mmCIF file of C-alpha atoms and ligand atoms in Angstrom:
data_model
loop_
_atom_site.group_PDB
_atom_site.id
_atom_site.type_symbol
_atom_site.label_atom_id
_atom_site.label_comp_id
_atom_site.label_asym_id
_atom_site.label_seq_id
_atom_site.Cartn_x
_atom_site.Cartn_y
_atom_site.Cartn_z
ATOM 1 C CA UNK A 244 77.731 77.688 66.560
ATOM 2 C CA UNK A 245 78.836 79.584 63.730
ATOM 3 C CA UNK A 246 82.208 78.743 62.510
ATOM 4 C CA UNK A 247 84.917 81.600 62.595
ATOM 5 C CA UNK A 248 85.483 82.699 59.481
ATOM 6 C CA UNK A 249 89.145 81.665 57.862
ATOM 7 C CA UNK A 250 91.084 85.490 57.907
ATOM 8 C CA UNK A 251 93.070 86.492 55.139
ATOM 9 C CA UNK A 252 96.947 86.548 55.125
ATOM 10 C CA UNK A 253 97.344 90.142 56.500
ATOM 11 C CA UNK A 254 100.280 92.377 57.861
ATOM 12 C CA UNK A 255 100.485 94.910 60.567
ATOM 13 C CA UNK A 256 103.062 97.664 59.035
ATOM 14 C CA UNK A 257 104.404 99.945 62.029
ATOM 15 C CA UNK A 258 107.159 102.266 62.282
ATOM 16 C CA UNK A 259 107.851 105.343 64.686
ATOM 17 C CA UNK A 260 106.617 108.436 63.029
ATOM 18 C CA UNK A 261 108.711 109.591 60.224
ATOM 19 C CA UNK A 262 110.314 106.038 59.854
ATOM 20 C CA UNK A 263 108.662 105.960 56.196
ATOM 21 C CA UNK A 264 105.214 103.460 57.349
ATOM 22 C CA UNK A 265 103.890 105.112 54.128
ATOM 23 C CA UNK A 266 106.230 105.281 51.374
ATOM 24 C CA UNK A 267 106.769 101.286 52.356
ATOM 25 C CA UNK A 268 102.912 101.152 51.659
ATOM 26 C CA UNK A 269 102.875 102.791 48.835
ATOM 27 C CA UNK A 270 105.241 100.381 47.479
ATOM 28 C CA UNK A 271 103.589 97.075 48.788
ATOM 29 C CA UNK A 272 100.380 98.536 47.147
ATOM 30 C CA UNK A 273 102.395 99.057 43.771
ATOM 31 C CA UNK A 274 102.724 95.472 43.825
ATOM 32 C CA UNK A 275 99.534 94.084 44.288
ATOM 33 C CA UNK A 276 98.925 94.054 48.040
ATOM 34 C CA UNK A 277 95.646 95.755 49.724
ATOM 35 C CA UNK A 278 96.374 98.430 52.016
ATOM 36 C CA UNK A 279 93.975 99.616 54.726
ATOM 37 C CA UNK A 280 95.260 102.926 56.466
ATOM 38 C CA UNK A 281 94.290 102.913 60.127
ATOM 39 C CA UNK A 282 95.866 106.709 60.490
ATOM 40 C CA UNK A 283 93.732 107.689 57.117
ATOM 41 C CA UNK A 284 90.507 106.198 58.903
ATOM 42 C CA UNK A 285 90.809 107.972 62.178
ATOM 43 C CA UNK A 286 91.254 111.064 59.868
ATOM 44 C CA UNK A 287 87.831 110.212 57.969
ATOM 45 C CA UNK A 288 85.669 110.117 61.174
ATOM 46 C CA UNK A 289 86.610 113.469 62.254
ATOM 47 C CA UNK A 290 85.998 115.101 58.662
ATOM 48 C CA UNK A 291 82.962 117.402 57.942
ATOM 49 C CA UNK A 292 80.418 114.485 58.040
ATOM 50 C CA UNK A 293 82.927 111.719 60.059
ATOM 51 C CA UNK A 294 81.374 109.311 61.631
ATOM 52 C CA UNK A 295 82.751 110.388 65.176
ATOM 53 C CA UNK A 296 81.120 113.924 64.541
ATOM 54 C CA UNK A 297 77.029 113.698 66.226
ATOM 55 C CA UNK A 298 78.941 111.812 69.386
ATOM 56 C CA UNK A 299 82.189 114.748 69.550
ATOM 57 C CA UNK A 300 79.380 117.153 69.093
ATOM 58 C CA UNK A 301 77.326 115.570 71.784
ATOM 59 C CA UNK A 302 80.371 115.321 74.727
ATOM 60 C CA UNK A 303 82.329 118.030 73.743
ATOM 61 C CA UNK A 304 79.786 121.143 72.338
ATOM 62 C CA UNK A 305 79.876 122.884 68.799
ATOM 63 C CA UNK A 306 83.296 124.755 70.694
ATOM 64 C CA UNK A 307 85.277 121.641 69.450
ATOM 65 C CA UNK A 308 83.761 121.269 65.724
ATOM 66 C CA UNK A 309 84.966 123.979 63.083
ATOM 67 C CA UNK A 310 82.647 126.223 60.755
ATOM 68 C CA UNK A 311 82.800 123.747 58.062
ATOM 69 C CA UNK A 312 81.880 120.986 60.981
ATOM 70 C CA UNK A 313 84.829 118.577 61.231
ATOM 71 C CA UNK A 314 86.701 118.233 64.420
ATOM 72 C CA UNK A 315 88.917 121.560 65.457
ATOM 73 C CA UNK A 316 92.088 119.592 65.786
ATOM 74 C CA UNK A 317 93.776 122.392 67.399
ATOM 75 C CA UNK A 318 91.487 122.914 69.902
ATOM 76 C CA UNK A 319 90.995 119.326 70.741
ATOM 77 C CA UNK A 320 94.581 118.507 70.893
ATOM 78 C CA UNK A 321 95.421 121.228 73.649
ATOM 79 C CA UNK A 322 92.247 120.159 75.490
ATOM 80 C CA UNK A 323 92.826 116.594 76.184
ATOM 81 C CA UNK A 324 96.461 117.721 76.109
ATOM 82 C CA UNK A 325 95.580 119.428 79.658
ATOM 83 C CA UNK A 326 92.489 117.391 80.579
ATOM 84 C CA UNK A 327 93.100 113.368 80.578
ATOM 85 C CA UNK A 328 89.995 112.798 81.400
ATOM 86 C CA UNK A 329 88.995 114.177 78.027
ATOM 87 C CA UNK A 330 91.294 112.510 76.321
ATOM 88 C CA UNK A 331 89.633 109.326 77.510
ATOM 89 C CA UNK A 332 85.806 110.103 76.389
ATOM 90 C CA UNK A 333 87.241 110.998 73.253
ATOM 91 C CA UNK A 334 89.098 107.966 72.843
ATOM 92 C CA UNK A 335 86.045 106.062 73.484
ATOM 93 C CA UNK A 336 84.287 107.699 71.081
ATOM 94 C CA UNK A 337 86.951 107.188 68.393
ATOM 95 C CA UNK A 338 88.384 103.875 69.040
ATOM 96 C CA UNK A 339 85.297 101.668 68.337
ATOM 97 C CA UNK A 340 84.428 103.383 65.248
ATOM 98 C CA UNK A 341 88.166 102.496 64.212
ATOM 99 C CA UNK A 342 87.973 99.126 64.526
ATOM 100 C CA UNK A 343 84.596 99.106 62.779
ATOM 101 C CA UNK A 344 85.708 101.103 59.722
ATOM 102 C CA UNK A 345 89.016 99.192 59.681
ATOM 103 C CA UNK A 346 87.642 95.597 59.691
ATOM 104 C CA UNK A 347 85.083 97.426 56.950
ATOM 105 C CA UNK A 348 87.845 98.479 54.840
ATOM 106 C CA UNK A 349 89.743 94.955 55.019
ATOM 107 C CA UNK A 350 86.531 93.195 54.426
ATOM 108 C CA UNK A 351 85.971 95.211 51.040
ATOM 109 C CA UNK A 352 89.948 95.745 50.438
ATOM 110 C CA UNK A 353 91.055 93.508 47.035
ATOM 111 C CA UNK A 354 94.074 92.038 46.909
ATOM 112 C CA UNK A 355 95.927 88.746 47.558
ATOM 113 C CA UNK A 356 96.799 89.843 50.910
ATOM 114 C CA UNK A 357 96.323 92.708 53.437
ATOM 115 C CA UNK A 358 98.485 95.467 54.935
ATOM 116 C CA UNK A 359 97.407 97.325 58.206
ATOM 117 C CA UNK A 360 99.233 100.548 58.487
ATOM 118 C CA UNK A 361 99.267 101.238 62.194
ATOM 119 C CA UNK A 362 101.283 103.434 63.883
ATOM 120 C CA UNK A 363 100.711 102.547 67.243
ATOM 121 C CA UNK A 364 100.358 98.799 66.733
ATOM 122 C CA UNK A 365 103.021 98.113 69.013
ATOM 123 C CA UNK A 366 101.369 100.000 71.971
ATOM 124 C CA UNK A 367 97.526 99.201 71.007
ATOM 125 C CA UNK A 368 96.177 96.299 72.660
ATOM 126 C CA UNK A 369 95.018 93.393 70.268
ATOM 127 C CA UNK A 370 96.139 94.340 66.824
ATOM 128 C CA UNK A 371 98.971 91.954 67.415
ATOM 129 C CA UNK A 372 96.827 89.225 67.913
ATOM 130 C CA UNK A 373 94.535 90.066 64.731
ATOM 131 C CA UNK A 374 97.260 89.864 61.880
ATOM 132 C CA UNK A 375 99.295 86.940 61.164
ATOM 133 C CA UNK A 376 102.570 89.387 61.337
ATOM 134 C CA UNK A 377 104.153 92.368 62.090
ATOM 135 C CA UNK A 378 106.454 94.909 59.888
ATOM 136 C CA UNK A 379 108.766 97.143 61.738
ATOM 137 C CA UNK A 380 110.393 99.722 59.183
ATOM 138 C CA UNK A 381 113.161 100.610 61.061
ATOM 139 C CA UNK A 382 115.674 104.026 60.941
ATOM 140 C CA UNK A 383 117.713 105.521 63.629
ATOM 141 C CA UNK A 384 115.849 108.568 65.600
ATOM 142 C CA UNK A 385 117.984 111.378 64.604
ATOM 143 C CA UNK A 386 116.592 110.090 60.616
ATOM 144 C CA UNK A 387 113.217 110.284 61.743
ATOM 145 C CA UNK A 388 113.614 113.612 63.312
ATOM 146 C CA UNK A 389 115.106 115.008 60.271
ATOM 147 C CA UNK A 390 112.133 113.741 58.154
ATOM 148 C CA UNK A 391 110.157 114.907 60.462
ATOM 149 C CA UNK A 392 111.153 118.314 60.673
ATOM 150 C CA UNK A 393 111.711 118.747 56.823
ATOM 151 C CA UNK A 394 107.803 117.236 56.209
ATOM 152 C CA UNK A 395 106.020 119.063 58.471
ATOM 153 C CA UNK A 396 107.663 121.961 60.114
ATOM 154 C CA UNK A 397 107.431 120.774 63.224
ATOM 155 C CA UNK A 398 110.503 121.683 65.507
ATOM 156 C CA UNK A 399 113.178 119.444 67.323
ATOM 157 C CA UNK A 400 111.316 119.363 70.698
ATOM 158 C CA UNK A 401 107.797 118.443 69.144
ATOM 159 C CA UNK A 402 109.149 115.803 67.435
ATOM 160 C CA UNK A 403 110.559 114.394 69.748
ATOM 161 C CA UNK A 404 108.011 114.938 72.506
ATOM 162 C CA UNK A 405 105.553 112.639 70.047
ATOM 163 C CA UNK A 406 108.257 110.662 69.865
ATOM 164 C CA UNK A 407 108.368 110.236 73.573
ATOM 165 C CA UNK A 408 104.593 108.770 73.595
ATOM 166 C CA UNK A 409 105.716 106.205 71.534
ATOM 167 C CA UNK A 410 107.382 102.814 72.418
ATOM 168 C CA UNK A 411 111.133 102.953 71.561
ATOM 169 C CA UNK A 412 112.866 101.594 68.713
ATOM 170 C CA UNK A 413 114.102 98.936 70.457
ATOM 171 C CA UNK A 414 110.840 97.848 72.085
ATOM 172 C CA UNK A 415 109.439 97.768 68.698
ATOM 173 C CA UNK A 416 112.001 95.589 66.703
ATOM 174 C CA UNK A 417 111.311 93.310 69.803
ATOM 175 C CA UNK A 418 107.813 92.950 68.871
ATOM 176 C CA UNK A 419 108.949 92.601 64.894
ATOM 177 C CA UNK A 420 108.732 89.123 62.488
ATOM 178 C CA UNK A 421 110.198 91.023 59.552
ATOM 179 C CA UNK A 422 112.463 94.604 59.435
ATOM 180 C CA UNK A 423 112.521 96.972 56.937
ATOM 181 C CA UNK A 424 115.750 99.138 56.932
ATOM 182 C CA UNK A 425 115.055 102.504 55.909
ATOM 183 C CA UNK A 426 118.779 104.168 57.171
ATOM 184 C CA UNK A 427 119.424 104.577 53.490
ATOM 185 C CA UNK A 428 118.482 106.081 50.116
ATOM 186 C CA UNK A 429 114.544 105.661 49.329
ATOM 187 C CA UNK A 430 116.024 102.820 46.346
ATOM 188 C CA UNK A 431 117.568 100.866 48.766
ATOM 189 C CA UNK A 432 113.826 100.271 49.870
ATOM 190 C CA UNK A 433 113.523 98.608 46.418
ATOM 191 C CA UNK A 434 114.960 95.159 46.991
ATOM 192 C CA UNK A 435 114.075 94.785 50.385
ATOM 193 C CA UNK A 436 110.300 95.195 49.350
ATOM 194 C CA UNK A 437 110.380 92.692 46.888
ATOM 195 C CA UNK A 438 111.670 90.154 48.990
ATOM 196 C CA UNK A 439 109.070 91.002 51.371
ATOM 197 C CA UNK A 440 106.237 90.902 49.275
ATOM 198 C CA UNK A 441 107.457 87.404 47.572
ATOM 199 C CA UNK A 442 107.552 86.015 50.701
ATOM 200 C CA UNK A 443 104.133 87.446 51.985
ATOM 201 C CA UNK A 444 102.773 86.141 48.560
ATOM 202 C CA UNK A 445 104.026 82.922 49.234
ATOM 203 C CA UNK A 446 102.757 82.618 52.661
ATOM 204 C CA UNK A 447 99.113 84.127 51.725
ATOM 205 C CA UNK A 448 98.925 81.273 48.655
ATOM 206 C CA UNK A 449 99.802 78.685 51.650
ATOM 207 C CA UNK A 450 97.193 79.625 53.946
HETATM 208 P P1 ADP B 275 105.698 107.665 58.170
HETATM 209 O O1 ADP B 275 104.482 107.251 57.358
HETATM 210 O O2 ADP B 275 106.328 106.517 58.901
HETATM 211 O O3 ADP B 275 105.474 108.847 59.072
HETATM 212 P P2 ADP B 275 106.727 108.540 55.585
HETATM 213 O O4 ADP B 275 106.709 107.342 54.680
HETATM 214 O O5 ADP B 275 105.636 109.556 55.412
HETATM 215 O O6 ADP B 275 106.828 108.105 57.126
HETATM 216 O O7 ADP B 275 108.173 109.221 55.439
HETATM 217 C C1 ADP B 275 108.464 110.428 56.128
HETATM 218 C C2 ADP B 275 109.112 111.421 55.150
HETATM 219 O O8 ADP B 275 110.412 110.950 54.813
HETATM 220 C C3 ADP B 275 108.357 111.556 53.841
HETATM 221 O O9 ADP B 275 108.457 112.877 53.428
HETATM 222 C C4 ADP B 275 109.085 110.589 52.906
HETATM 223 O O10 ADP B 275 108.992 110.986 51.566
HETATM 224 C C5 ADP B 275 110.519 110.692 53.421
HETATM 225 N N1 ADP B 275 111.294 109.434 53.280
HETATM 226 C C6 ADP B 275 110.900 108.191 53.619
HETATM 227 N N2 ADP B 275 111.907 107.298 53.404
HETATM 228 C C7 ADP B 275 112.949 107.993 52.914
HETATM 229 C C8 ADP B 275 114.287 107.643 52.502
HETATM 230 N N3 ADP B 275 114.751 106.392 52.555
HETATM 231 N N4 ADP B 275 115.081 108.636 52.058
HETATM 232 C C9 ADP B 275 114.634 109.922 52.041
HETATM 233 N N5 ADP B 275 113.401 110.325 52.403
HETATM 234 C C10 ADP B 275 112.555 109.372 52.845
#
């Protein structure tokens, strides 16, 4: 048998949308850590050329690609929106190649040990199981809505109603080894990262 090869240190970051997944990243990345973007990936393989394109193509008809031939969002999103069944096929398409492209992207990722930026980690079978802990940055829900709202232009009720398909903030500190606390200003984000990442630095060197 072949042996199983050793895994690198590696972190599953996860947050409710809005809760600031990325700008906690960004900073673990300033400091030397290797960050692979599950969000960013799914993104890729439904870009003009994606990955995910022939099969979308295939199951769902040129109706569902745009001019430029990436995936029309729009349309997509009120289809399976309506249809479930849809929203099945195309999560079989996408969900493989995600896990391909991610475990790619970790495999080629440099750094002394790995962050996994997934926003559903909590409600996704598995990724628990495939890093060696979890990061819950954590805010209250009226913060996230305001964030929300002020990034995207989204309103109150679609916030929340995407908020709604994900587990709640207390199910998710549940499933947490370490909290981030982003109540506060974007600084007080500073300190708390730097403990963090000693301590992640410390356990990657150990293992
Ligand atoms: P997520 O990736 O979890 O959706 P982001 O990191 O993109 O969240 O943060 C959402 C928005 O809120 C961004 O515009 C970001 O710049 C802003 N933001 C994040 N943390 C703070 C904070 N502590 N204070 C003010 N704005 C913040």
């Amino acid at each position: 048998m072949e042996p199983i090869p050793k895994r690198r240190f590696s972190v599953g970051l996860t947050g409710g949308i809005g809760s600031g997944k990325t700008t906690v990243a960004d900073m673990l990345a300033a400091r030397g850590a290797a960050v692979v973007d599950t969000d960013l990936i799914a993104h890729q393989l439904t870009m003009p050329g994606g990955l995910a394109i022939p099969e979308i193509h295939a199951q769902f008809g040129a109706a569902f690609l745009t001019p430029d031939g990436a995936m029309n969002r729009a349309r997509m999103r009120e289809y399976v929106f309506a249809e479930p069944d849809a929203k099945v096929r195309l999560e079989a398409i996408l969900h493989p190649l995600i896990r391909i492209e991610t475990e790619r992207a970790a495999a080629e990722a440099q750094g002394v040990y790995l962050i996994f930026v997934v926003p559903l980690l909590v409600e996704s079978r598995g990724w628990k199981d495939r890093v060696s802990r979890v990061l819950v940055v954590d805010c209250q829900e009226v913060t996230q809505v305001r964030r929300v709202m002020s990034r995207s232009g989204l309103t109150e009720p679609q916030v929340h109603a995407i908020m709604a398909a994900q587990v709640s903030r207390e199910e998710r500190l549940a499933a947490a080894d370490d909290v981030i606390d982003n109540d506060g200003e974007a600084s007080a984000l500073i300190p708390q990262v730097e403990q963090l990442h000693a301590r992640y630095l410390a356990l990657a060197t150990a293992s």
